[in-house]
PDB file of C-alpha atoms in Angstrom:
ATOM      1  CA  MET A 110     -18.163   4.742   6.236  1.00 66.00           C
ATOM      2  CA  ARG A 111     -21.358   6.492   6.492  1.00 83.00           C
ATOM      3  CA  LYS A 112     -20.840   9.283   4.016  1.00 88.00           C
ATOM      4  CA  ALA A 113     -18.927   9.633   0.721  1.00 92.00           C
ATOM      5  CA  ARG A 114     -15.257  10.276   0.715  1.00 90.00           C
ATOM      6  CA  ALA A 115     -14.371  13.907   0.778  1.00 90.00           C
ATOM      7  CA  LYS A 116     -13.414  15.379  -2.712  1.00 91.00           C
ATOM      8  CA  LYS A 117      -9.839  16.489  -3.187  1.00 88.00           C
ATOM      9  CA  LEU A 118      -9.735  20.197  -3.793  1.00 91.00           C
ATOM     10  CA  PRO A 119      -7.785  21.241  -6.953  1.00 93.00           C
ATOM     11  CA  LEU A 120      -4.546  23.216  -6.182  1.00 93.00           C
ATOM     12  CA  ALA A 121      -3.689  26.371  -7.968  1.00 94.00           C
ATOM     13  CA  PRO A 122      -0.414  26.301  -9.825  1.00 94.00           C
ATOM     14  CA  ASP A 123       2.450  28.347  -8.484  1.00 91.00           C
ATOM     15  CA  PRO A 124       3.049  31.766  -9.942  1.00 90.00           C
ATOM     16  CA  LYS A 125       6.634  31.295 -11.203  1.00 91.00           C
ATOM     17  CA  PHE A 126       6.667  27.816 -12.835  1.00 92.00           C
ATOM     18  CA  ASN A 127       2.754  27.341 -13.372  1.00 95.00           C
ATOM     19  CA  ASP A 128       3.098  23.882 -11.744  1.00 94.00           C
ATOM     20  CA  VAL A 129       0.729  22.255  -9.287  1.00 95.00           C
ATOM     21  CA  LEU A 130       3.531  19.933  -8.007  1.00 95.00           C
ATOM     22  CA  VAL A 131       5.454  23.011  -6.950  1.00 95.00           C
ATOM     23  CA  THR A 132       2.407  24.233  -4.968  1.00 96.00           C
ATOM     24  CA  ARG A 133       2.137  20.790  -3.263  1.00 95.00           C
ATOM     25  CA  PHE A 134       5.804  21.074  -2.360  1.00 96.00           C
ATOM     26  CA  ILE A 135       5.423  24.559  -0.934  1.00 96.00           C
ATOM     27  CA  ASN A 136       2.342  23.582   1.011  1.00 96.00           C
ATOM     28  CA  ASN A 137       4.252  20.728   2.593  1.00 96.00           C
ATOM     29  CA  LEU A 138       7.143  22.988   3.258  1.00 95.00           C
ATOM     30  CA  MET A 139       4.896  25.505   5.086  1.00 95.00           C
ATOM     31  CA  TRP A 140       4.767  25.938   8.894  1.00 95.00           C
ATOM     32  CA  GLN A 141       2.099  27.731  10.771  1.00 95.00           C
ATOM     33  CA  GLY A 142       0.276  28.893   7.645  1.00 94.00           C
ATOM     34  CA  LYS A 143       3.260  31.135   6.536  1.00 96.00           C
ATOM     35  CA  LYS A 144       2.997  30.403   2.782  1.00 94.00           C
ATOM     36  CA  ASP A 145       4.947  33.438   1.708  1.00 95.00           C
ATOM     37  CA  ALA A 146       7.965  32.357   3.673  1.00 95.00           C
ATOM     38  CA  SER A 147       7.876  28.883   2.285  1.00 95.00           C
ATOM     39  CA  LEU A 148       7.528  30.471  -1.254  1.00 95.00           C
ATOM     40  CA  THR A 149      10.650  32.460  -0.611  1.00 95.00           C
ATOM     41  CA  ILE A 150      12.532  29.476   0.769  1.00 95.00           C
ATOM     42  CA  PHE A 151      11.735  27.245  -2.214  1.00 96.00           C
ATOM     43  CA  TYR A 152      12.498  29.796  -4.844  1.00 95.00           C
ATOM     44  CA  ASP A 153      15.824  30.786  -3.088  1.00 95.00           C
ATOM     45  CA  ALA A 154      16.773  27.142  -2.862  1.00 95.00           C
ATOM     46  CA  LEU A 155      16.153  26.730  -6.634  1.00 95.00           C
ATOM     47  CA  ASP A 156      18.199  29.755  -7.401  1.00 96.00           C
ATOM     48  CA  LYS A 157      21.047  28.384  -5.181  1.00 95.00           C
ATOM     49  CA  VAL A 158      20.724  25.044  -7.092  1.00 95.00           C
ATOM     50  CA  SER A 159      21.083  26.583 -10.423  1.00 95.00           C
ATOM     51  CA  LYS A 160      24.078  28.730  -9.299  1.00 95.00           C
ATOM     52  CA  VAL A 161      25.869  25.693  -7.981  1.00 94.00           C
ATOM     53  CA  THR A 162      25.148  23.272 -10.802  1.00 92.00           C
ATOM     54  CA  GLY A 163      24.914  25.702 -13.675  1.00 93.00           C
ATOM     55  CA  GLU A 164      21.683  24.028 -14.886  1.00 92.00           C
ATOM     56  CA  ASN A 165      17.951  24.921 -14.584  1.00 93.00           C
ATOM     57  CA  GLY A 166      17.056  24.643 -10.818  1.00 92.00           C
ATOM     58  CA  TYR A 167      13.521  23.640 -11.588  1.00 94.00           C
ATOM     59  CA  GLU A 168      14.617  20.609 -13.778  1.00 95.00           C
ATOM     60  CA  ILE A 169      17.027  19.452 -11.080  1.00 95.00           C
ATOM     61  CA  TRP A 170      14.329  19.638  -8.519  1.00 95.00           C
ATOM     62  CA  ARG A 171      12.083  17.584 -10.784  1.00 95.00           C
ATOM     63  CA  ARG A 172      14.846  15.019 -11.305  1.00 95.00           C
ATOM     64  CA  ALA A 173      15.496  14.951  -7.333  1.00 95.00           C
ATOM     65  CA  LEU A 174      11.767  14.131  -6.889  1.00 95.00           C
ATOM     66  CA  GLN A 175      11.908  11.463  -9.530  1.00 95.00           C
ATOM     67  CA  ASN A 176      14.892   9.850  -7.863  1.00 95.00           C
ATOM     68  CA  VAL A 177      13.319   9.948  -4.406  1.00 96.00           C
ATOM     69  CA  THR A 178       9.951   8.545  -5.437  1.00 95.00           C
ATOM     70  CA  PRO A 179       9.429   5.004  -4.179  1.00 95.00           C
ATOM     71  CA  ALA A 180       7.800   2.263  -6.206  1.00 94.00           C
ATOM     72  CA  VAL A 181       7.017  -0.275  -3.328  1.00 94.00           C
ATOM     73  CA  GLU A 182       6.655  -0.083   0.431  1.00 93.00           C
ATOM     74  CA  VAL A 183       5.924  -2.374   3.206  1.00 91.00           C
ATOM     75  CA  ARG A 184       2.675  -2.409   5.143  1.00 91.00           C
ATOM     76  CA  SER A 185       2.191  -4.263   8.596  1.00 90.00           C
ATOM     77  CA  ARG A 186      -0.470  -6.899   8.518  1.00 88.00           C
ATOM     78  CA  ARG A 187      -1.444  -8.997  11.506  1.00 90.00           C
ATOM     79  CA  ILE A 188      -2.152 -12.650  10.529  1.00 86.00           C
ATOM     80  CA  GLY A 189      -2.725 -15.368  13.150  1.00 89.00           C
ATOM     81  CA  GLY A 190      -1.067 -13.565  16.065  1.00 91.00           C
ATOM     82  CA  ALA A 191       2.059 -12.599  14.081  1.00 90.00           C
ATOM     83  CA  THR A 192       2.670  -9.262  12.340  1.00 90.00           C
ATOM     84  CA  PHE A 193       4.106  -9.462   8.861  1.00 86.00           C
ATOM     85  CA  GLN A 194       5.718  -6.706   6.765  1.00 89.00           C
ATOM     86  CA  ILE A 195       3.928  -7.164   3.468  1.00 89.00           C
ATOM     87  CA  PRO A 196       5.363  -5.470   0.386  1.00 91.00           C
ATOM     88  CA  SER A 197       2.870  -3.518  -1.811  1.00 91.00           C
ATOM     89  CA  GLU A 198       2.875  -1.173  -4.696  1.00 92.00           C
ATOM     90  CA  VAL A 199       2.548   2.507  -3.788  1.00 93.00           C
ATOM     91  CA  ARG A 200      -0.426   4.483  -5.146  1.00 93.00           C
ATOM     92  CA  GLN A 201       0.548   7.403  -7.553  1.00 94.00           C
ATOM     93  CA  ASP A 202      -0.665  10.075  -5.244  1.00 93.00           C
ATOM     94  CA  ARG A 203       1.056   8.552  -2.301  1.00 94.00           C
ATOM     95  CA  LYS A 204       4.381   8.211  -4.146  1.00 95.00           C
ATOM     96  CA  ILE A 205       4.419  12.008  -4.695  1.00 96.00           C
ATOM     97  CA  SER A 206       3.445  12.727  -1.113  1.00 96.00           C
ATOM     98  CA  LEU A 207       6.146  10.550   0.253  1.00 96.00           C
ATOM     99  CA  SER A 208       8.931  11.825  -1.969  1.00 96.00           C
ATOM    100  CA  ILE A 209       7.918  15.424  -1.119  1.00 96.00           C
ATOM    101  CA  LYS A 210       7.905  14.649   2.589  1.00 97.00           C
ATOM    102  CA  TRP A 211      11.147  12.835   2.611  1.00 96.00           C
ATOM    103  CA  LEU A 212      12.953  15.656   0.616  1.00 95.00           C
ATOM    104  CA  ILE A 213      11.623  18.190   3.201  1.00 95.00           C
ATOM    105  CA  ARG A 214      12.371  16.122   6.252  1.00 96.00           C
ATOM    106  CA  PHE A 215      15.933  15.292   5.340  1.00 95.00           C
ATOM    107  CA  SER A 216      16.567  18.829   4.182  1.00 95.00           C
ATOM    108  CA  ARG A 217      15.427  20.074   7.707  1.00 94.00           C
ATOM    109  CA  ASP A 218      17.812  17.514   9.284  1.00 93.00           C
ATOM    110  CA  ARG A 219      20.784  18.791   7.348  1.00 90.00           C
ATOM    111  CA  ASN A 220      23.121  21.364   8.868  1.00 90.00           C
ATOM    112  CA  GLY A 221      23.319  24.726   7.128  1.00 85.00           C
ATOM    113  CA  ARG A 222      22.679  28.338   7.815  1.00 91.00           C
ATOM    114  CA  SER A 223      19.165  28.792   6.262  1.00 94.00           C
ATOM    115  CA  MET A 224      16.422  26.418   5.221  1.00 94.00           C
ATOM    116  CA  ALA A 225      16.947  27.542   1.640  1.00 95.00           C
ATOM    117  CA  ASP A 226      20.625  26.301   1.944  1.00 95.00           C
ATOM    118  CA  LYS A 227      19.616  23.074   3.518  1.00 95.00           C
ATOM    119  CA  LEU A 228      16.920  22.500   0.829  1.00 95.00           C
ATOM    120  CA  SER A 229      19.137  23.258  -2.044  1.00 95.00           C
ATOM    121  CA  ASN A 230      21.819  20.931  -0.762  1.00 95.00           C
ATOM    122  CA  GLU A 231      19.266  18.048  -0.355  1.00 95.00           C
ATOM    123  CA  ILE A 232      17.854  18.681  -3.883  1.00 95.00           C
ATOM    124  CA  ILE A 233      21.320  18.511  -5.335  1.00 95.00           C
ATOM    125  CA  ALA A 234      22.175  15.393  -3.441  1.00 95.00           C
ATOM    126  CA  ALA A 235      18.935  13.767  -4.413  1.00 95.00           C
ATOM    127  CA  SER A 236      19.312  14.637  -8.088  1.00 94.00           C
ATOM    128  CA  LYS A 237      22.827  12.767  -8.032  1.00 93.00           C
ATOM    129  CA  GLY A 238      21.283   9.745  -6.279  1.00 93.00           C
ATOM    130  CA  GLU A 239      22.748  10.621  -2.824  1.00 92.00           C
ATOM    131  CA  GLY A 240      21.505  12.162   0.422  1.00 92.00           C
ATOM    132  CA  GLY A 241      19.095  11.098   3.232  1.00 94.00           C
ATOM    133  CA  ALA A 242      15.869  11.175   1.054  1.00 95.00           C
ATOM    134  CA  PHE A 243      17.332   8.946  -1.527  1.00 95.00           C
ATOM    135  CA  LYS A 244      18.710   6.531   1.207  1.00 96.00           C
ATOM    136  CA  LYS A 245      15.324   6.358   2.653  1.00 95.00           C
ATOM    137  CA  LYS A 246      13.899   5.327  -0.649  1.00 95.00           C
ATOM    138  CA  GLU A 247      16.671   2.706  -1.061  1.00 96.00           C
ATOM    139  CA  ASP A 248      16.061   1.387   2.373  1.00 95.00           C
ATOM    140  CA  THR A 249      12.190   1.110   1.749  1.00 94.00           C
ATOM    141  CA  HIS A 250      12.959  -0.895  -1.475  1.00 94.00           C
ATOM    142  CA  LYS A 251      15.391  -3.180   0.280  1.00 94.00           C
ATOM    143  CA  MET A 252      12.790  -3.819   3.066  1.00 93.00           C
ATOM    144  CA  ALA A 253      10.252  -4.730   0.438  1.00 91.00           C
ATOM    145  CA  GLU A 254      12.684  -7.000  -1.247  1.00 91.00           C
ATOM    146  CA  ALA A 255      13.580  -8.714   1.992  1.00 91.00           C
ATOM    147  CA  ASN A 256       9.870  -9.341   2.694  1.00 87.00           C
ATOM    148  CA  LYS A 257       8.987 -10.543  -0.704  1.00 84.00           C
ATOM    149  CA  ALA A 258       8.230 -13.986   0.729  1.00 84.00           C
ATOM    150  CA  PHE A 259       5.167 -12.578   2.378  1.00 80.00           C
ATOM    151  CA  ALA A 260       3.671 -10.998  -0.698  1.00 79.00           C
ATOM    152  CA  HIS A 261       1.101 -13.746  -0.900  1.00 81.00           C
ATOM    153  CA  PHE A 262      -0.613 -12.188   2.223  1.00 77.00           C
ATOM    154  CA  ARG A 263      -1.401  -9.082   0.216  1.00 73.00           C
ATOM    155  CA  VAL A 264      -5.009  -7.972   0.453  1.00 66.00           C
TER     156      VAL A 264
END
């Protein structure tokens, strides 16, 4: 590396909940720079979550993110001509990024009328410990557990 690593720019908190994590989620949800559309989708999804469950939609979304957040992951490492899947801890920043991306990806894959419907259904499922994003976390943990024998190759 020739130059210093680029500094992370601070994110502005969202207008409704005054939370930087919500801004990160909305930025990941955004396509083609249409932030207003992703804001509308996110807030509509939280309204639908609160209508269905009868609880605070924001709190359920936080719980869903918590349930989907991975603790370990496997990384490929080539040693002596063979490639090993080596389990390693996930950095705090990457944990949040992975959980946000998984929630959005699996909500896009769901079937429903609008993106707000899909997102609200995935948030409800993830908060209960179900759904595609939660299954992805479980699979990641299982793979790390299965490859625990190669942990001594960790860098």
